[in-house]
Tab-separated table of C-alpha atoms in Angstrom:
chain	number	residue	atom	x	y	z
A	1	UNK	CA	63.824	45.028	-44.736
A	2	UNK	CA	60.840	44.790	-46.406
A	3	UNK	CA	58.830	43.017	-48.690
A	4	UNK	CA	61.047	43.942	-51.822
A	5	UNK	CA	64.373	43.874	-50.126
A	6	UNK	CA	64.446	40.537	-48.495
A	7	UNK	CA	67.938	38.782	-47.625
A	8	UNK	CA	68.081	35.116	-47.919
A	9	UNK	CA	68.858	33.033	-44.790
A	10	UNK	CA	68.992	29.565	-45.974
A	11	UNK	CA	69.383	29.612	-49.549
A	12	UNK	CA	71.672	32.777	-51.116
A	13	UNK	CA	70.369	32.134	-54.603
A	14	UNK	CA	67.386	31.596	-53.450
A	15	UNK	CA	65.110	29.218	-55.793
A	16	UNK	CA	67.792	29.129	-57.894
A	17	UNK	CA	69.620	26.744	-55.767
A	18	UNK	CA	66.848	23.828	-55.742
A	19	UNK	CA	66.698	24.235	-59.560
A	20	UNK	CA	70.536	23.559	-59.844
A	21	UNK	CA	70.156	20.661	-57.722
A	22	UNK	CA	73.269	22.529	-55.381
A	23	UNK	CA	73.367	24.597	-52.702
A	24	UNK	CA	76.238	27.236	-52.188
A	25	UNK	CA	77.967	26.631	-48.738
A	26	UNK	CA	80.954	29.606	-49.400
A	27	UNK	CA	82.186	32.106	-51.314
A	28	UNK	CA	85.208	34.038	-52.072
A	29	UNK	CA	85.181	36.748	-53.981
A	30	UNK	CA	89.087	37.290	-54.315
A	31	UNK	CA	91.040	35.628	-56.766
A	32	UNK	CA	93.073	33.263	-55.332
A	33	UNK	CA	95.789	31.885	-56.849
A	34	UNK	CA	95.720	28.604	-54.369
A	35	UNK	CA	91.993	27.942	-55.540
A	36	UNK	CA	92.491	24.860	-57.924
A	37	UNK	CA	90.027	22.993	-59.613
A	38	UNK	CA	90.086	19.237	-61.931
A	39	UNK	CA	87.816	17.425	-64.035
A	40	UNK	CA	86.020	14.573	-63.164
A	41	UNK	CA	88.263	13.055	-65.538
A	42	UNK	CA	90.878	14.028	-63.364
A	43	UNK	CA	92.457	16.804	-66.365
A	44	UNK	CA	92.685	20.452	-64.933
A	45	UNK	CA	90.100	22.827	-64.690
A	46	UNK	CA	91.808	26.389	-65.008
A	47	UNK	CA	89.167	28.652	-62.429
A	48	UNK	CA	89.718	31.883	-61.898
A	49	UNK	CA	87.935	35.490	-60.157
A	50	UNK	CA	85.370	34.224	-58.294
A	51	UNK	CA	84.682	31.369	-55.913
A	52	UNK	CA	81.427	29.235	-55.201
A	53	UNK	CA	81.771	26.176	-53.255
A	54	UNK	CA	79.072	24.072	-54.398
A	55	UNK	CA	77.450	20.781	-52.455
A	56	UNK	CA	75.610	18.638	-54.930
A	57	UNK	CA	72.156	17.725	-53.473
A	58	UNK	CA	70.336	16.565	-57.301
A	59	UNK	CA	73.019	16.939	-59.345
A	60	UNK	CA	76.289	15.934	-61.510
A	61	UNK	CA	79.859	17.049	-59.983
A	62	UNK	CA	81.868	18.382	-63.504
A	63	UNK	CA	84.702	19.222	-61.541
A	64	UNK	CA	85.704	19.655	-58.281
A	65	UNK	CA	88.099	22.109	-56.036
A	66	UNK	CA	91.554	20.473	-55.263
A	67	UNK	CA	93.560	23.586	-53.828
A	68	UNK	CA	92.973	26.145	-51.453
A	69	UNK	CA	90.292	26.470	-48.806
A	70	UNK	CA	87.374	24.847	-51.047
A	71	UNK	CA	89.332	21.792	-51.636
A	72	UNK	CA	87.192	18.329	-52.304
A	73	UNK	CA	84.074	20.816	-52.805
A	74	UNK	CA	82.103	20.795	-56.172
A	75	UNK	CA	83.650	23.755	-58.510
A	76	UNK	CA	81.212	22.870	-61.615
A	77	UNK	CA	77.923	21.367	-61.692
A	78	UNK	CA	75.184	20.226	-64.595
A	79	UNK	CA	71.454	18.884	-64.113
A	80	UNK	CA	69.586	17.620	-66.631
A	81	UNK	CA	66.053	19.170	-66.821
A	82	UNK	CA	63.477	17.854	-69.674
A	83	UNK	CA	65.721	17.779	-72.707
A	84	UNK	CA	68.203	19.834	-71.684
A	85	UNK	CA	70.382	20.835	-68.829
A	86	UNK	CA	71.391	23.684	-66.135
A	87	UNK	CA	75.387	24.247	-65.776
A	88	UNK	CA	76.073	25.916	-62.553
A	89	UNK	CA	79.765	27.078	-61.928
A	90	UNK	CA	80.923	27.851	-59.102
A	91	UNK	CA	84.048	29.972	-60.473
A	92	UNK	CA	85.033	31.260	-63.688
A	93	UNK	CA	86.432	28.477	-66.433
A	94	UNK	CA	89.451	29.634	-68.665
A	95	UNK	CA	88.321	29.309	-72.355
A	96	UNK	CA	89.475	25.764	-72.710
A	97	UNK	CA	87.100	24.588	-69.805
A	98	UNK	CA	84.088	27.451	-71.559
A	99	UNK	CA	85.029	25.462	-75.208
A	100	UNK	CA	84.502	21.717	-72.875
A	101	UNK	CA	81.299	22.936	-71.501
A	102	UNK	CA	80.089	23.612	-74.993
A	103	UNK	CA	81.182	20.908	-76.947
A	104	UNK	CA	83.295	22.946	-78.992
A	105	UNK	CA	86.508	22.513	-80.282
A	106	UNK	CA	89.160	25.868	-81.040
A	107	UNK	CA	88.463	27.298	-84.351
A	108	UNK	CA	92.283	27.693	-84.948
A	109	UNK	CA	95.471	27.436	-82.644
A	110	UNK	CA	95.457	30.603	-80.970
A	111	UNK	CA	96.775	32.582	-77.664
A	112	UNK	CA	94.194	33.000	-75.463
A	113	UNK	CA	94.284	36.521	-75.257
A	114	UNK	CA	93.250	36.380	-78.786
A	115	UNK	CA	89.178	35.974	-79.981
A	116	UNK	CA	88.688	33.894	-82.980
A	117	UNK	CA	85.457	33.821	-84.290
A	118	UNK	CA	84.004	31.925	-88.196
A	119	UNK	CA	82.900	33.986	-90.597
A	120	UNK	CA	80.266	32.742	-92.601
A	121	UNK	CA	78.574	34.038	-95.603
A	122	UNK	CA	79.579	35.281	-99.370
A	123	UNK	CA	83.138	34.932	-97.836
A	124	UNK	CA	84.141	32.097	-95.317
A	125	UNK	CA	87.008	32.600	-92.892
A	126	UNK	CA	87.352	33.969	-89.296
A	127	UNK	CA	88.058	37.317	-87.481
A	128	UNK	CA	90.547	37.560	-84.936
A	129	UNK	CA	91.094	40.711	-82.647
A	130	UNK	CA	93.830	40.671	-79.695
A	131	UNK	CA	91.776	41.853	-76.369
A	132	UNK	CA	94.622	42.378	-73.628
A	133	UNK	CA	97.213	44.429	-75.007
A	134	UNK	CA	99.751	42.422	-75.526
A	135	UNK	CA	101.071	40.278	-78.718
A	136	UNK	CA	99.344	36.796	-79.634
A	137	UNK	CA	100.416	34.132	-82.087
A	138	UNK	CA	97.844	32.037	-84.593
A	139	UNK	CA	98.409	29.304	-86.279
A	140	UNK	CA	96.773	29.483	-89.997
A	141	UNK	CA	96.740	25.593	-91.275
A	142	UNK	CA	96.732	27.334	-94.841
A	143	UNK	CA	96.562	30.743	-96.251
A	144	UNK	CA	94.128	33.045	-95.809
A	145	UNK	CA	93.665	36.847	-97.214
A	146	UNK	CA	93.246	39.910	-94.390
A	147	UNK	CA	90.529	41.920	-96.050
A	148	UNK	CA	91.594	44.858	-93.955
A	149	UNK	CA	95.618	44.979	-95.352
A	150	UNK	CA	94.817	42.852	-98.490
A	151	UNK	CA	97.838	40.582	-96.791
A	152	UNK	CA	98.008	37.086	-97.302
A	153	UNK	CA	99.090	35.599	-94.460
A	154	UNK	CA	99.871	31.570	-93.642
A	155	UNK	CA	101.986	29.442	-91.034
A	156	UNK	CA	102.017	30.845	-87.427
A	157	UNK	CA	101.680	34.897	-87.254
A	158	UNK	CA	102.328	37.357	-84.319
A	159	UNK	CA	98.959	39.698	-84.130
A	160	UNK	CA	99.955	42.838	-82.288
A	161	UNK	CA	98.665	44.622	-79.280
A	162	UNK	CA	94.734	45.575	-79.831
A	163	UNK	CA	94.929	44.008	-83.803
A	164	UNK	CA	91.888	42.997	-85.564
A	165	UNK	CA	92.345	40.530	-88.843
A	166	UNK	CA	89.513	39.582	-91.331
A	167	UNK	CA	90.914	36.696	-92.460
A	168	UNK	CA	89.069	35.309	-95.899
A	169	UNK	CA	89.815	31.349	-96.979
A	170	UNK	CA	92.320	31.613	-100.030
């Protein structure tokens, strides 16, 4: 090794680690479907991919492992630094637990293979384009015009394999 290819021995990520206020005691890189995680409120925490078992040393536990070999280890954590805060996770979150993180709430009902995203501008609405090859369902609370088909389109609709709709407010 030398002085630009060093390996960590105590500290994988290395300063990293001390600014997350948690050290990383295992991985996993497999996805396991035995791996579960909750909330601190005790709701599920859909992980997925990857695996970092997290010990808290300075830090907040946001949810925590309950199946599989990391279970009762930190799965999330979040430090507050100065005005704002570091987010450290341990595994992938499914979109519900990403939307949590963030505060946000779902733009529409939708599958989660689908991306919704607000359109903002001359013309309000949202786009949404199907990302896994496979059929999704949204649910439009009123109607709204595609700008691709000139379609309006209302209620619950199936968007096809690979589909993008520009959807304007009616």
């Amino acid at each position: 090794l030398t002085a630009d290819t060093v390996r960590p021995t105590a500290a994988p990520m290395f300063s990293l680690e001390s600014l997350c206020g948690a050290r990383i005691r295992y991985q996993s890189p497999l996805n396991d479907p035995t791996i579960t995680a909750v909330w601190a409120d005790g709701s599920p925490c859909g992980v997925s991919l990857t695996y970092d078992a997290l010990e808290p040393v300075d830090c907040e536990v946001l949810a925590t492992y309950t199946g599989g070999e990391f279970a009762g280890m930190a799965a999330i954590t979040r430090r507050q630094i100065g005005a704002g805060q570091l987010i450290l996770l341990g595994s992938l979150p499914d979109a519900e637990g990403v939307r949590r993180l963030c505060g946000l709430s779902p733009i529409l009902a939708a599958s989660e293979n689908l991306c919704v995203t607000a359109r903002e501008g001359a013309v309000c609405g949202v786009t949404v384009a199907e990302l896994e090859n496979r059929a999704g369902e949204i649910t439009l609370p009123h109607p709204y015009r595609d700008l691709l088909t000139d379609r309006v389109l209302s209620g619950t609709v199936t968007v096809a394999p690979y589909e993008v709709l520009v959807l304007a407010e009616k």
